[in-house]
PDB file of C-alpha atoms in Angstrom:
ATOM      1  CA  UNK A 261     -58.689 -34.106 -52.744  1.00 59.00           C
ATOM      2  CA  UNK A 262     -55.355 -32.188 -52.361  1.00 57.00           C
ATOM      3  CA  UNK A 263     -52.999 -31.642 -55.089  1.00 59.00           C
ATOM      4  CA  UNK A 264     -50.323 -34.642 -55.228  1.00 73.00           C
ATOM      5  CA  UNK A 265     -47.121 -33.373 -54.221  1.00 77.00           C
ATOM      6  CA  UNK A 266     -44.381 -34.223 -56.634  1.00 88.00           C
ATOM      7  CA  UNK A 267     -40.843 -34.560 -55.267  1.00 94.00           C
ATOM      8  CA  UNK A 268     -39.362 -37.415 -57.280  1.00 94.00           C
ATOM      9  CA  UNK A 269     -35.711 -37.117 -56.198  1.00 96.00           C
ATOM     10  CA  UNK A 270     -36.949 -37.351 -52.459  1.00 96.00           C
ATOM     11  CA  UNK A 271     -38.647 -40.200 -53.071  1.00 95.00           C
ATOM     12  CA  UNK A 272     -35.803 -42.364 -54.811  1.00 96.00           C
ATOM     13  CA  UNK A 273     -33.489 -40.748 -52.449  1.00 97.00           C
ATOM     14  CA  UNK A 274     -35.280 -41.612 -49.218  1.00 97.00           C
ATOM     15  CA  UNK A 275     -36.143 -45.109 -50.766  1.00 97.00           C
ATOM     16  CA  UNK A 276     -32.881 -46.564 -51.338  1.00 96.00           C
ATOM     17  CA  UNK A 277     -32.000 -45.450 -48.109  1.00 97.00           C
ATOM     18  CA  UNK A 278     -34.944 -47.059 -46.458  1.00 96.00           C
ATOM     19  CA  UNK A 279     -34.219 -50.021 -48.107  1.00 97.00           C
ATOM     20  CA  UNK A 280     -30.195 -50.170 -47.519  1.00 95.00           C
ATOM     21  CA  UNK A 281     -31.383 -49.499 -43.711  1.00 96.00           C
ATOM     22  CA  UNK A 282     -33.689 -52.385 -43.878  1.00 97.00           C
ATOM     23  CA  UNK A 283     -31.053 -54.366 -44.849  1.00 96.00           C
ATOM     24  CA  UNK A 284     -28.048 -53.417 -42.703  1.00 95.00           C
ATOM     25  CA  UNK A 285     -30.800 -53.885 -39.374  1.00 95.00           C
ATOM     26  CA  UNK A 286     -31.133 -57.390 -41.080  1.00 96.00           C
ATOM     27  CA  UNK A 287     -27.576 -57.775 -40.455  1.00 95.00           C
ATOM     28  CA  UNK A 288     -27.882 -56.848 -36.951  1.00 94.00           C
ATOM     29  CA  UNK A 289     -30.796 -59.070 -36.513  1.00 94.00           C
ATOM     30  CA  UNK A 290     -28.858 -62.292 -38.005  1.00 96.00           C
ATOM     31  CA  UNK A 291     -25.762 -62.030 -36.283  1.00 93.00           C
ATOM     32  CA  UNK A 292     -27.781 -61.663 -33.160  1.00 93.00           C
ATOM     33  CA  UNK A 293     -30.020 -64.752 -33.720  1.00 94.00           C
ATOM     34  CA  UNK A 294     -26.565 -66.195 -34.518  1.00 93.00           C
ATOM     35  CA  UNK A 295     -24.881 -65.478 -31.634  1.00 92.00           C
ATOM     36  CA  UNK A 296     -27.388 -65.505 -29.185  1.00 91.00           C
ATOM     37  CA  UNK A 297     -27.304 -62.125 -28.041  1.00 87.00           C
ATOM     38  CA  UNK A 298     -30.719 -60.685 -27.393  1.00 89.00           C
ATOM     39  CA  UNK A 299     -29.970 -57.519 -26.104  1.00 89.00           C
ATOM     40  CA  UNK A 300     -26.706 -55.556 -25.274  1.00 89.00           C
ATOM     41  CA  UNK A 301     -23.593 -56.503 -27.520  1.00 88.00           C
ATOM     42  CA  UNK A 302     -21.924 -59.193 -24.743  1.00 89.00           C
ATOM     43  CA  UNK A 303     -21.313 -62.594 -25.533  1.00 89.00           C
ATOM     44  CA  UNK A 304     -22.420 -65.293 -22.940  1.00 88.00           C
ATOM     45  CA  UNK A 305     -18.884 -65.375 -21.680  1.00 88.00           C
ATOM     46  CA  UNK A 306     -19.511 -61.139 -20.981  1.00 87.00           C
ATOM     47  CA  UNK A 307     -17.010 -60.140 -23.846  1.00 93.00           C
ATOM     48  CA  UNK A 308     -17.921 -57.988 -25.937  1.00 92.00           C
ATOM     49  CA  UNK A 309     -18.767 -58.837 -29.846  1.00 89.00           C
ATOM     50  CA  UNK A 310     -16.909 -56.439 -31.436  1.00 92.00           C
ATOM     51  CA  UNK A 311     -18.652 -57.965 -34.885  1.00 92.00           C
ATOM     52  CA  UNK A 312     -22.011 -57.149 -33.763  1.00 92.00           C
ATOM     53  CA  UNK A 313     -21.005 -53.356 -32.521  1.00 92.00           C
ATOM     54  CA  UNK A 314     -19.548 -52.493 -35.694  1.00 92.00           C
ATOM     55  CA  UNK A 315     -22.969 -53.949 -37.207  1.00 93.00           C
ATOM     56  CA  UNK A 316     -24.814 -51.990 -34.807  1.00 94.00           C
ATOM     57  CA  UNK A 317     -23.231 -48.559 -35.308  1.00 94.00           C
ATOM     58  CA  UNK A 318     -23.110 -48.789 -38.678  1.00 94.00           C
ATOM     59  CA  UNK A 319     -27.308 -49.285 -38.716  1.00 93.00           C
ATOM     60  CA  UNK A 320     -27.252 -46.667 -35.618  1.00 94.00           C
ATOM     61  CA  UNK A 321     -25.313 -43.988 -37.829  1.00 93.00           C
ATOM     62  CA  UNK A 322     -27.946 -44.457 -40.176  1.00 95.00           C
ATOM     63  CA  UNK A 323     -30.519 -43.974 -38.081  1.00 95.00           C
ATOM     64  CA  UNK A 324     -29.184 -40.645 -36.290  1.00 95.00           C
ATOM     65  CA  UNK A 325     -28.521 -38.986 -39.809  1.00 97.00           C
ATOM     66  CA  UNK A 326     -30.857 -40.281 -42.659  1.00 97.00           C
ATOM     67  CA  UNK A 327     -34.508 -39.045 -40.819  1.00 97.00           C
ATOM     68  CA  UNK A 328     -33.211 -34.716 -41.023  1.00 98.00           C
ATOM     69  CA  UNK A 329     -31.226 -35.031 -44.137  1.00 98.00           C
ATOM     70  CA  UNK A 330     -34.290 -36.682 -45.790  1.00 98.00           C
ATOM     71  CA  UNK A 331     -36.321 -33.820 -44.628  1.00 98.00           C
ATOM     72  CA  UNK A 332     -34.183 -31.396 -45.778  1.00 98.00           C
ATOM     73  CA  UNK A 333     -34.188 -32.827 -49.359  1.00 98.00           C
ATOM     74  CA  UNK A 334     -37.895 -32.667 -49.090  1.00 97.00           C
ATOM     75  CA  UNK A 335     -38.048 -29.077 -47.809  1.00 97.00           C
ATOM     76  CA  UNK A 336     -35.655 -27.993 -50.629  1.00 97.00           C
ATOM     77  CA  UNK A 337     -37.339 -29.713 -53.798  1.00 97.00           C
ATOM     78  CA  UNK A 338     -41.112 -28.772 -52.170  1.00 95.00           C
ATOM     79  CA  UNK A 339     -40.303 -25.525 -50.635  1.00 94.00           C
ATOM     80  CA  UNK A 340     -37.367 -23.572 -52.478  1.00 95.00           C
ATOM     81  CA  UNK A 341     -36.571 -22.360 -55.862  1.00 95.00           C
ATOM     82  CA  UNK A 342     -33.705 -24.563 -55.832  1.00 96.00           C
ATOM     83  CA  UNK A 343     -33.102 -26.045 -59.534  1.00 96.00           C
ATOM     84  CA  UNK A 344     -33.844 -30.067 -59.802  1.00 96.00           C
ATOM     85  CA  UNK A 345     -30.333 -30.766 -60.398  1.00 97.00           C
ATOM     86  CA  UNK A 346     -28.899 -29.157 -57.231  1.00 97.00           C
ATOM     87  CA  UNK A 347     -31.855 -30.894 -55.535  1.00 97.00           C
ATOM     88  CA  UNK A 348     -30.458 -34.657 -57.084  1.00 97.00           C
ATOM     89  CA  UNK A 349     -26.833 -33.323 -56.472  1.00 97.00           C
ATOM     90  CA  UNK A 350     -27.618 -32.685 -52.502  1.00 98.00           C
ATOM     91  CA  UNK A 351     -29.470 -36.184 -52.488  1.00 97.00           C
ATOM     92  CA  UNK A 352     -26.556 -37.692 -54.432  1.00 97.00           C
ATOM     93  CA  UNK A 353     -23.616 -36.615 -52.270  1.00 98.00           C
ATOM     94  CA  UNK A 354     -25.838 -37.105 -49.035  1.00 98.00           C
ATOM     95  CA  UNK A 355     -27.010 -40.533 -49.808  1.00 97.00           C
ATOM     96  CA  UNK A 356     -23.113 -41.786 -51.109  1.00 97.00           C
ATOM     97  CA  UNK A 357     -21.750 -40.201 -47.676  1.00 97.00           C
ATOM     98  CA  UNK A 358     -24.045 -42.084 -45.377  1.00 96.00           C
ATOM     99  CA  UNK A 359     -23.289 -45.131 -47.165  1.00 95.00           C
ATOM    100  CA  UNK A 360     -19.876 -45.044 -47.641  1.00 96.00           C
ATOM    101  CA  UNK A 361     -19.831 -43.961 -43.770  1.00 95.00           C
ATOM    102  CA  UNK A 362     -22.252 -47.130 -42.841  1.00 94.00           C
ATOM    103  CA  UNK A 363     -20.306 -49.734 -44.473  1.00 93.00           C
ATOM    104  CA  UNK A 364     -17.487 -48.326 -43.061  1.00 94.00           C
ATOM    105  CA  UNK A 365     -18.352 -49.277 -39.585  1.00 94.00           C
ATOM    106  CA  UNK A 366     -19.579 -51.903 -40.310  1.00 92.00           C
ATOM    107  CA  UNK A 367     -16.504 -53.504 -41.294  1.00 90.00           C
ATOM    108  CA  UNK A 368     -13.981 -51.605 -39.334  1.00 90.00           C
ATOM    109  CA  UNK A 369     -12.933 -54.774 -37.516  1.00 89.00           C
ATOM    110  CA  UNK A 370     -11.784 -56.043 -40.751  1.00 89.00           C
ATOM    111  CA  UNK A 371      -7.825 -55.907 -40.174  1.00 90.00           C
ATOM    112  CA  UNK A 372      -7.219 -55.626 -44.334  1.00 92.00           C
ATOM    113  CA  UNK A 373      -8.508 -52.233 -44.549  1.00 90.00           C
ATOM    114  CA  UNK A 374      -8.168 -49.146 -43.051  1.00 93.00           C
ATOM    115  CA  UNK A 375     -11.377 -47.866 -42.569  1.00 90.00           C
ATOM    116  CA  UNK A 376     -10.553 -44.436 -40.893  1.00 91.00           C
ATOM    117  CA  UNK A 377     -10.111 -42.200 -44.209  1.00 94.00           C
ATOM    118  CA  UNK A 378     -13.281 -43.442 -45.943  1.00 95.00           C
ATOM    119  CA  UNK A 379     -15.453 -42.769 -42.014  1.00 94.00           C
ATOM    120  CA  UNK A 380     -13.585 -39.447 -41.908  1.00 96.00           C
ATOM    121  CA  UNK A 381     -14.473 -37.790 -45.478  1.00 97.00           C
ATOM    122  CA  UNK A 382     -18.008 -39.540 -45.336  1.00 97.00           C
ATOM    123  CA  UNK A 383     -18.588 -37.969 -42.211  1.00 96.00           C
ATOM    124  CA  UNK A 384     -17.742 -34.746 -43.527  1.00 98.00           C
ATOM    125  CA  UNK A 385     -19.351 -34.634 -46.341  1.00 98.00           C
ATOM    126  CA  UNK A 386     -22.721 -35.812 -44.285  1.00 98.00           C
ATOM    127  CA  UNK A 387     -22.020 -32.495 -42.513  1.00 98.00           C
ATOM    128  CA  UNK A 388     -21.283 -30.372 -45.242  1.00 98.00           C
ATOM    129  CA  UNK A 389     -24.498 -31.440 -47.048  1.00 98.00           C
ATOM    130  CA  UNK A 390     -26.371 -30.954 -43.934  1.00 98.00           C
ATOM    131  CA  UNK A 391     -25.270 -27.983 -42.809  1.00 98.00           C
ATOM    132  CA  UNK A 392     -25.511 -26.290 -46.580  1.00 98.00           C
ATOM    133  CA  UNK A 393     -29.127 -27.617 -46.760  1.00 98.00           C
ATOM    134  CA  UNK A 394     -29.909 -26.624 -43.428  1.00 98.00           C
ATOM    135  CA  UNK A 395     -28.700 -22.529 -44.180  1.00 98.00           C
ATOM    136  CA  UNK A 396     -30.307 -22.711 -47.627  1.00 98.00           C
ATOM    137  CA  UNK A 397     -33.481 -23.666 -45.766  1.00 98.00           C
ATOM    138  CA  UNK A 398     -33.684 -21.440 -42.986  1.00 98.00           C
ATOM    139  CA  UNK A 399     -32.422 -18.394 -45.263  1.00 97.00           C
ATOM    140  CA  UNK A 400     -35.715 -19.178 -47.834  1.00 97.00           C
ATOM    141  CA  UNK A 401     -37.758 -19.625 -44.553  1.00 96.00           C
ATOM    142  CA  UNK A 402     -36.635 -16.399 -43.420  1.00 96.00           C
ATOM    143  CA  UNK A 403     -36.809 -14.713 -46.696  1.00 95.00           C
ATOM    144  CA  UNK A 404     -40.787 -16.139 -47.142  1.00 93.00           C
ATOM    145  CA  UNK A 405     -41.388 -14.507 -43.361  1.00 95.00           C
ATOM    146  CA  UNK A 406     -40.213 -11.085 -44.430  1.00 93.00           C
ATOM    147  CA  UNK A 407     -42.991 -11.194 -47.168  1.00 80.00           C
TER     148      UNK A 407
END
């Protein structure tokens, strides 16, 4: 049997966010069964439900982002001398941006708050972790080739 492979702070990071996805697809799921809109994001009447977009996007961003940033956490706490903390910061800041950035979406039709400021610096942030990650990654991959 092969060693266990210990990377605690990817598993509680990729947890929640398997579990927050989970739920905001819920969302999507209800307010379809609600609505009656099976596929596409048209009403019977062939408007579209702005509710169920935002809903949609906001499961969709998580979707497009959480599967490589997820990976790279696992790559740097299995694969790099990285220290644990800068391993739990990385998962910290990239978990907070995706969900800030999520519920964003998925209520920018509310009309009380303005959404755009809170999508724009998660966003960022999503792409500074990634792209940080990504070089610290490659460089130790390169660096172990050179060996």
């Amino acid at each position: 049997m092969a060693p266990a492979l210990s990377v605690p702070f990817t598993l509680a990071t990729a947890g929640t966010l398997g579990v927050v996805y989970a739920g905001v697809q819920l969302r999507v799921g209800l307010h379809r069964l609600g609505s009656k809109i099976n596929f596409g994001t048209k009403t019977a009447a062939g408007t579209e439900d702005e509710e169920l977009v935002a809903k949609s996007r906001a499961g969709g961003t998580l979707g497009e982002f959480v599967p490589i940033g997820v990976l790279l956490m696992l790559l740097l706490e299995a694969g790099t001398p990285l220290p644990a903390n800068l391993v739990a910061a990385y998962g910290a800041v990239f978990g907070v941006s995706r969900l800030t950035h999520a519920y964003a979406i998925a209520n920018s039709n509310n009309k009380n708050w303005d959404h755009g400021p809170t999508r724009k610096y998660s966003f960022i942030a999503t792409i500074l972790s990634l792209v940080t990650a990504g070089g610290y990654v490659a460089f130790q991959g390169a660096k172990a080739l050179r060996k």
